[in-house]
Coordinates of C-alpha atoms and ligand atoms in Angstrom, one line a residue:
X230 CA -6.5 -14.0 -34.4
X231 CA -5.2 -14.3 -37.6
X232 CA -4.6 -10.1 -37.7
X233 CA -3.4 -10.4 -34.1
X234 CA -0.3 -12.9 -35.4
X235 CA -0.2 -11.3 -39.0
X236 CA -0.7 -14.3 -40.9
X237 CA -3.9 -16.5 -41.9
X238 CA -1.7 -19.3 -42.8
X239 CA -2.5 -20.9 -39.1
X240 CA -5.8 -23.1 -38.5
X241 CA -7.7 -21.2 -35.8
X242 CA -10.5 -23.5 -33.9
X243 CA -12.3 -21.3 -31.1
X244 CA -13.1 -23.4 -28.8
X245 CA -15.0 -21.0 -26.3
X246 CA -15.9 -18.1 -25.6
X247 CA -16.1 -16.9 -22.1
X248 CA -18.0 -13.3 -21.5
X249 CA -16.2 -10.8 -19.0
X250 CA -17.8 -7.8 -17.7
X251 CA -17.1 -4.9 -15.5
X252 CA -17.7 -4.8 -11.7
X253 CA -18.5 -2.2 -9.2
X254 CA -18.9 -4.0 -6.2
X255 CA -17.1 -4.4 -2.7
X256 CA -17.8 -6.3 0.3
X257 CA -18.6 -4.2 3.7
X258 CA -16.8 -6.8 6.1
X259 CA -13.7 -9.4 4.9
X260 CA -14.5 -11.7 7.9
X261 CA -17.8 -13.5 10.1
X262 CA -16.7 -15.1 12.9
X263 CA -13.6 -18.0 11.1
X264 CA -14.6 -17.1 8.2
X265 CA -12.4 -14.6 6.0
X266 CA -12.4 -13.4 2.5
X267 CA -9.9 -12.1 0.7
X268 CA -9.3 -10.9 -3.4
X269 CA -11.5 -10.7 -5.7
X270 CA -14.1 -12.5 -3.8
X271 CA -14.8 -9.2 -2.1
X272 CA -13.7 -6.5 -4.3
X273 CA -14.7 -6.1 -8.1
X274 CA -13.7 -4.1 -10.5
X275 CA -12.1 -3.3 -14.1
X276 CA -8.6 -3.4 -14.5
X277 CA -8.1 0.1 -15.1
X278 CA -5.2 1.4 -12.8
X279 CA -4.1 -2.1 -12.2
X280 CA -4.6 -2.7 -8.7
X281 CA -6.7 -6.2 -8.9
X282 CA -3.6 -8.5 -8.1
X283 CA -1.8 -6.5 -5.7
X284 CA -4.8 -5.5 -3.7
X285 CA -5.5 -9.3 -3.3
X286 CA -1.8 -9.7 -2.5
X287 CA -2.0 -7.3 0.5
X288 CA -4.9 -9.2 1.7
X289 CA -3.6 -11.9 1.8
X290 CA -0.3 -10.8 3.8
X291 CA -2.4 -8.9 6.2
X292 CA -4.2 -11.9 7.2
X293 CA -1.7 -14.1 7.0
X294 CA 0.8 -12.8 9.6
X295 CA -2.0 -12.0 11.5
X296 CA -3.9 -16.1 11.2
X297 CA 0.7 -17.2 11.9
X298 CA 0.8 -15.1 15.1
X299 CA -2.6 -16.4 16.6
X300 CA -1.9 -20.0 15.5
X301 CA 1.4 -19.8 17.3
X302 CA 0.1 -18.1 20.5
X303 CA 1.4 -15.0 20.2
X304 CA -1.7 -12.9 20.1
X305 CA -5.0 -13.4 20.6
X306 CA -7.6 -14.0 18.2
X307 CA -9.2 -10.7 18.6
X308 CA -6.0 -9.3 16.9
X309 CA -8.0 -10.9 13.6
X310 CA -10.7 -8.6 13.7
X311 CA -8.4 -5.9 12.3
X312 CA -8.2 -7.6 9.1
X313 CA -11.7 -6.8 8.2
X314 CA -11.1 -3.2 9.8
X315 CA -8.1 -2.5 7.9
X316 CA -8.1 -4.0 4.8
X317 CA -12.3 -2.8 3.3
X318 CA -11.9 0.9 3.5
X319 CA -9.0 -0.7 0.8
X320 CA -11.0 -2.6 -1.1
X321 CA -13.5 0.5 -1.2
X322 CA -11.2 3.2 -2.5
X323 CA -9.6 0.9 -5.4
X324 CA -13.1 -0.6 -6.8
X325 CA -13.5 3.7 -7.1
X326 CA -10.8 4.6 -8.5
X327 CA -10.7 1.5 -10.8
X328 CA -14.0 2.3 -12.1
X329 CA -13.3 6.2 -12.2
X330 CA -10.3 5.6 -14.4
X331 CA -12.6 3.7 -17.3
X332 CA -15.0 6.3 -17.1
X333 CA -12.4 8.7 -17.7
X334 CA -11.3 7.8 -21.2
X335 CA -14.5 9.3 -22.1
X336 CA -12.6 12.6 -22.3
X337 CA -10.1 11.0 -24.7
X338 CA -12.9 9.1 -26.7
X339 CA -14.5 12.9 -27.1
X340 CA -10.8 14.4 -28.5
X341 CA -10.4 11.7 -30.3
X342 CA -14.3 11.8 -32.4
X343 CA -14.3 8.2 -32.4
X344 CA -18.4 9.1 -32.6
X345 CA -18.1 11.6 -34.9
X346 CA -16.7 9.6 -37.9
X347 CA -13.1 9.5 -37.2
X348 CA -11.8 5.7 -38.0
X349 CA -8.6 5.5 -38.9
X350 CA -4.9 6.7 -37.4
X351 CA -4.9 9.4 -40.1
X352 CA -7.9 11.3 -40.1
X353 CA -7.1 11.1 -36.5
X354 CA -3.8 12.7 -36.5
X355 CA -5.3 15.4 -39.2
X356 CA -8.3 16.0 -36.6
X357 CA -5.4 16.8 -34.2
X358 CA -2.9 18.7 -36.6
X359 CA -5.2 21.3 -38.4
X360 CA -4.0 24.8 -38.1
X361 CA -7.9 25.7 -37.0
X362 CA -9.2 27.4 -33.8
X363 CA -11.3 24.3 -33.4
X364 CA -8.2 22.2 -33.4
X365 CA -6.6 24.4 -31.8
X366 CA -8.8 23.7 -28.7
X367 CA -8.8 19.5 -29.8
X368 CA -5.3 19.9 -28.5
X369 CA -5.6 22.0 -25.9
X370 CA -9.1 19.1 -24.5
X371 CA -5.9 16.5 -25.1
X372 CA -3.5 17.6 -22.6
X373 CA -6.4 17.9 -20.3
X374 CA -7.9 14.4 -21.1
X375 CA -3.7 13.1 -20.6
X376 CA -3.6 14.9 -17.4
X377 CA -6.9 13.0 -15.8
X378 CA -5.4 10.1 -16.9
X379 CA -2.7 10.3 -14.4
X380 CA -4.7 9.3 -11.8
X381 CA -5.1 5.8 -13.8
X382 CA -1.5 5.5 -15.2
X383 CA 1.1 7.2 -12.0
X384 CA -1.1 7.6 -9.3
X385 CA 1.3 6.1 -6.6
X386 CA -0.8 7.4 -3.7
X387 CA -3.8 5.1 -4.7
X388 CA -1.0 2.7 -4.4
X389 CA 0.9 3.1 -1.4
X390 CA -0.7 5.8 0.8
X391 CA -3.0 3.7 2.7
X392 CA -3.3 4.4 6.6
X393 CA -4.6 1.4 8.2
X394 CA -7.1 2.2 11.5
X395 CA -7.5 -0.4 13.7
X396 CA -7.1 -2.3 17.4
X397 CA -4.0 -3.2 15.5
X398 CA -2.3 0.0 15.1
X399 CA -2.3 2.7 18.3
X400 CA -1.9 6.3 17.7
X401 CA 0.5 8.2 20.1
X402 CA -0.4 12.1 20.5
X403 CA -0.6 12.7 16.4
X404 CA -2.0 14.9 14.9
X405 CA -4.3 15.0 12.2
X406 CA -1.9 14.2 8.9
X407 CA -1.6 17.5 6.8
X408 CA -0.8 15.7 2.6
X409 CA 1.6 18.2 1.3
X410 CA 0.5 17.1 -2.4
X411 CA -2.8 15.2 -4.1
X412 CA -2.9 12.2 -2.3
X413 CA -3.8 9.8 -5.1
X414 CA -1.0 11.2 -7.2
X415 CA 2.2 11.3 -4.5
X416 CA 3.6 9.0 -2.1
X417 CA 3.4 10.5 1.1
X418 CA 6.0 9.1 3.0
X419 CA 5.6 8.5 7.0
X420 CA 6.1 6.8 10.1
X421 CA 2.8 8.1 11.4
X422 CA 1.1 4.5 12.4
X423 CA -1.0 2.8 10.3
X424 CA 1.2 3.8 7.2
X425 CA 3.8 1.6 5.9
X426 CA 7.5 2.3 7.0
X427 CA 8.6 4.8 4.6
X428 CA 11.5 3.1 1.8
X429 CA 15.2 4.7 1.9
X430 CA 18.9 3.1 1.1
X431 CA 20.9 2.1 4.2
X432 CA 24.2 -0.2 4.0
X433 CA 24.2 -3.6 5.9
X434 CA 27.0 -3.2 8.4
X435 CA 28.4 -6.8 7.5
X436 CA 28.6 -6.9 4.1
X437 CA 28.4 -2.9 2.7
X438 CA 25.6 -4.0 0.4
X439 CA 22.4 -1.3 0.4
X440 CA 19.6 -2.4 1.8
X441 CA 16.1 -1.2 1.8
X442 CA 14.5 0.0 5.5
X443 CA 11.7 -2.1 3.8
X444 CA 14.3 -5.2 4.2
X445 CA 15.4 -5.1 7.7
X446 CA 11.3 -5.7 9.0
X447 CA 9.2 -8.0 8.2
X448 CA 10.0 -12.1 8.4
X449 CA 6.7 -12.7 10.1
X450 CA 7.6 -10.7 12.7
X451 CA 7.2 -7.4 14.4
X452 CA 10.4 -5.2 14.7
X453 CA 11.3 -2.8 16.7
X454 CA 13.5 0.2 14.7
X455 CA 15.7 2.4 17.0
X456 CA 18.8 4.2 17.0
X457 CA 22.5 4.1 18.3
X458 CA 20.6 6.0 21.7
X459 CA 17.6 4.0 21.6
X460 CA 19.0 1.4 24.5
X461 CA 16.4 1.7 26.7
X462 CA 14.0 0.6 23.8
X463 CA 16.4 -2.3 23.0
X464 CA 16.8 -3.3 26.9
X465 CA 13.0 -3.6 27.0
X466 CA 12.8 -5.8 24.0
X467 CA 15.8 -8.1 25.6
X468 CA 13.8 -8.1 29.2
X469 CA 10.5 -9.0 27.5
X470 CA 12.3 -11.6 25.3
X471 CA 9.5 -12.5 22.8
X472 CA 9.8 -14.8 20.0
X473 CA 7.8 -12.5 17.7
X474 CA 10.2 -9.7 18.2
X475 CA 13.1 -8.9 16.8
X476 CA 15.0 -5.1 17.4
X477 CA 17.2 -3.1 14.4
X478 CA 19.6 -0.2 15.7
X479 CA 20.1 2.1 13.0
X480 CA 23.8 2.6 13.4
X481 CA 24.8 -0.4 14.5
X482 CA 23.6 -3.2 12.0
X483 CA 22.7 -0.9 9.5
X484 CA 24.0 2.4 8.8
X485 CA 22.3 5.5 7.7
X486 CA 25.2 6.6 5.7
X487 CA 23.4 8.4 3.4
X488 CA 21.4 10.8 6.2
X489 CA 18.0 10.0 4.6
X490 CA 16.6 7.6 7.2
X491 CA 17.1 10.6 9.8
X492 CA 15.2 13.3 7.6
X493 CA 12.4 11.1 6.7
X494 CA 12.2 9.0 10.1
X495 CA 10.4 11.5 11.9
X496 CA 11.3 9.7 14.8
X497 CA 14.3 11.0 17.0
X498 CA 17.0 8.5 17.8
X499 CA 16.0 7.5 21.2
X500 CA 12.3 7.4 19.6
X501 CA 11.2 3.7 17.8
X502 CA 8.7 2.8 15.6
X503 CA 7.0 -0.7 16.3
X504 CA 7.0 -2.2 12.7
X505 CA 4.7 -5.4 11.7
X506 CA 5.0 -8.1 9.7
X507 CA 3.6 -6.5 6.4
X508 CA 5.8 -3.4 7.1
X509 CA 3.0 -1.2 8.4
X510 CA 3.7 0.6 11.7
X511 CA 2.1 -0.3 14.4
X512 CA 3.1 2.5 17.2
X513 CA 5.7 5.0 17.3
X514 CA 7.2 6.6 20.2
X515 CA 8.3 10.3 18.4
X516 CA 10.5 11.5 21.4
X517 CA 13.5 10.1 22.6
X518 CA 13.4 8.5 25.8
X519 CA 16.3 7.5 28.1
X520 CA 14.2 6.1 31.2
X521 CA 14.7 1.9 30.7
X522 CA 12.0 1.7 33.3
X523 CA 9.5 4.1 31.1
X524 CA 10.2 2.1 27.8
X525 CA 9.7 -1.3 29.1
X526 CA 6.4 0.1 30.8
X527 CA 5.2 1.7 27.6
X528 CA 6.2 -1.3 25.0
X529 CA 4.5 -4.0 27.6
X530 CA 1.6 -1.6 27.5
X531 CA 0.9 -0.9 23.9
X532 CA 1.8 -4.8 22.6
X533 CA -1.1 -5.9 25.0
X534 CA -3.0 -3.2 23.8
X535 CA -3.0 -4.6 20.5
X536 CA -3.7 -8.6 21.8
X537 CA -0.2 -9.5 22.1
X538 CA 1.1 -12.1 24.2
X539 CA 3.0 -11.1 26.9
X540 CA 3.9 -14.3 28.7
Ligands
LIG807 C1 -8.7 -8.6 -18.1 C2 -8.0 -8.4 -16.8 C3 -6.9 -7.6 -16.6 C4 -6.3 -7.4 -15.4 N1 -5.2 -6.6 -15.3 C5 -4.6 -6.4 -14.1 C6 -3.4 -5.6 -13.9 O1 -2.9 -5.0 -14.9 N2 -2.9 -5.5 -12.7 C7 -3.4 -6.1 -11.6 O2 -2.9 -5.9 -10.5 N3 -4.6 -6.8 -11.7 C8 -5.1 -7.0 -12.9 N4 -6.3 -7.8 -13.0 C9 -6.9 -8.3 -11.8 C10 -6.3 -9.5 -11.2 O3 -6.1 -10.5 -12.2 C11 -7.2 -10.1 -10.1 O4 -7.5 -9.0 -9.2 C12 -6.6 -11.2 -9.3 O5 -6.1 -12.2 -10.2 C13 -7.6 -11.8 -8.4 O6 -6.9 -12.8 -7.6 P1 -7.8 -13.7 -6.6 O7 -6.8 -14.7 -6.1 O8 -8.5 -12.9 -5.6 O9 -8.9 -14.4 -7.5 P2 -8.7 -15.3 -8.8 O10 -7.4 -15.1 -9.5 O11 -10.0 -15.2 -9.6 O12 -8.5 -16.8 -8.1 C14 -9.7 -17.5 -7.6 C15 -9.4 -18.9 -7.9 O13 -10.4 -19.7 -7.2 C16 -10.9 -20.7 -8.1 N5 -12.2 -21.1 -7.7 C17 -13.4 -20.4 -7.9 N6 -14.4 -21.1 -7.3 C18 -13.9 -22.2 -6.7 C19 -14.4 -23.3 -6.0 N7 -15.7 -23.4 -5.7 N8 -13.6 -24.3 -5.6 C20 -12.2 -24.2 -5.8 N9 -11.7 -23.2 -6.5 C21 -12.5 -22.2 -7.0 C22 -10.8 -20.1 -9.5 O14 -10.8 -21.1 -10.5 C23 -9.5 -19.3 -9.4 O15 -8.4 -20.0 -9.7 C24 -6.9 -8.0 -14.2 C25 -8.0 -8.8 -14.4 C26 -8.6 -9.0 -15.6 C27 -9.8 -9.8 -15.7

């Protein structure tokens, strides 16, 4: 301590000394009958990437909105068993990766000869520096050991490229998704369902501030995201009137001004996406549809295919 705050003129008194160890350990179902974990509790790990607290955070908002919309009647309980079905195959991946990342500064450790007398920041930087074929290939071990070590340090896929599959989330006619780069390392954005609704700027019609698409969902409700054409979508939300579900036009509330909501959409503007609570989609309808008839059948269908309350 007295190194850590560069002086010894302080008193230290330890008090206790509390032992922490590395976990590899996740739990195979969050939930038994009313019972549901959540955190830590079921998955363990080092804190290697960093994705302890925000993996507990997501559990907790997936159950959540889910425990709000039973309590208040507007699902039924089975919608809860999703929790469990979405949220381990999570828990799984991260308690993985976190434990791959450790493992991985063994490639550094080896560059580095920490085992092979090297102690101090010197002989370190002269073990790097030599003009020698052996150094020569140190440095060339280095970039490679820095390069693994993206997958710890900017590996936004591990983050945000989850695709939840569940009774809460209903495929329409996709296909299998193609990833375009390395899935731990790049955010794929989508609409596809079971991914969350993809982030871009729009401007808020009343007050010409941006706002984030991430920003006009959520409140503990589902939303409904169409366009300017989308009426028929938006007359099937009005004719159902539910107090869990709110509609956004694109075009009308929010603008698109920039044009980037329509290239990453993939939705057309008579299409929708059905967005939950904790911004993951729950169904999309790709094509644009015109028939007010077809999308009040369709919407009744899939929100009481996925335990909501109707009446
Ligand atoms: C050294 C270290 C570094 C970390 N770094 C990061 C990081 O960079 N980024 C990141 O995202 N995460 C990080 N984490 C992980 C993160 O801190 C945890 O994943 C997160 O705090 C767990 O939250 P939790 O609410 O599930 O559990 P906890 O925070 O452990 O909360 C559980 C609570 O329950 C209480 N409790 C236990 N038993 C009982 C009982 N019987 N009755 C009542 N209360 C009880 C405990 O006292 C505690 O307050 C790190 C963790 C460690 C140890």
């Amino acid at each position: 301590i007295h190194t850590f705050i560069g002086t010894d003129d302080v008193d230290v008194e330890v008090q206790n000394v509390s032992a922490w160890y590395v976990n590899q350990a996740f739990a195979k179902h969050y939930s038994v009958g009313r019972v549901f974990c959540g955190g830590d509790a079921v998955h363990r790990h080092p804190p290697s990437s960093g994705l302890g607290s925000n993996t507990c955070i997501q559990d907790a908002f997936n159950l959540a909105w889910k425990l709000a919309f039973v309590i208040k009647d507007w699902a039924k309980a089975d919608l809860l068993s999703s929790y469990s079905d979405e949220r381990v195959p999570v828990g799984q991946q991260i308690v993985a990766r976190a434990n791959q990342s450790r493992m991985d500064y063994k490639h550094l450790k080896d560059v580095f000869g920490f085992d092979q007398g090297i102690a101090t920041t010197h002989q370190l930087l002269d073990r790097l520096n030599a003009p020698t074929a052996e150094a020569a290939e140190l440095r060339t071990q280095l970039n490679h050991a820095l390069d693994i070590k993206n997958f710890e340090f900017n590996a936004q896929g591990v983050e945000l490229n989850q695709r939840y599959q569940s009774a809460a989330v209903v495929l329409d006619d996709e296909c299998d998704e193609q990833w375009h780069a390395d899935p731990q390392l790049y955010l794929q954005a989508t609409s596809r369902p079971g991914a969350k609704i993809p982030h871009c700027w729009l401007i808020n019609a009343k007050n010409g501030q941006k706002v984030s698409t991430l920003d006009i969902v959520g409140n503990g409700k589902l939303t409904l995201v169409t366009g300017l054409s989308g009426t028929a979508w938006k007359k099937a939300a009005d004719q159902l009137d539910l107090p869990y579900l709110n509609v956004v036009t694109i075009g009308q509330e929010v603008k698109d001004v920039y044009g980037i909501w329509q290239k990453t959409c993939e939705i057309a503007e008579a299409g929708m996406l059905l967005v939950r609570p904790d911004g993951y989609v729950a169904w999309r309808h790709q094509q644009a549809l015109y028939d007010d008839r077809v999308a009040l059948q369709k919407l009744t269908h899939v929100l009481e295919q996925m335990q909501y309350q109707i009446a």
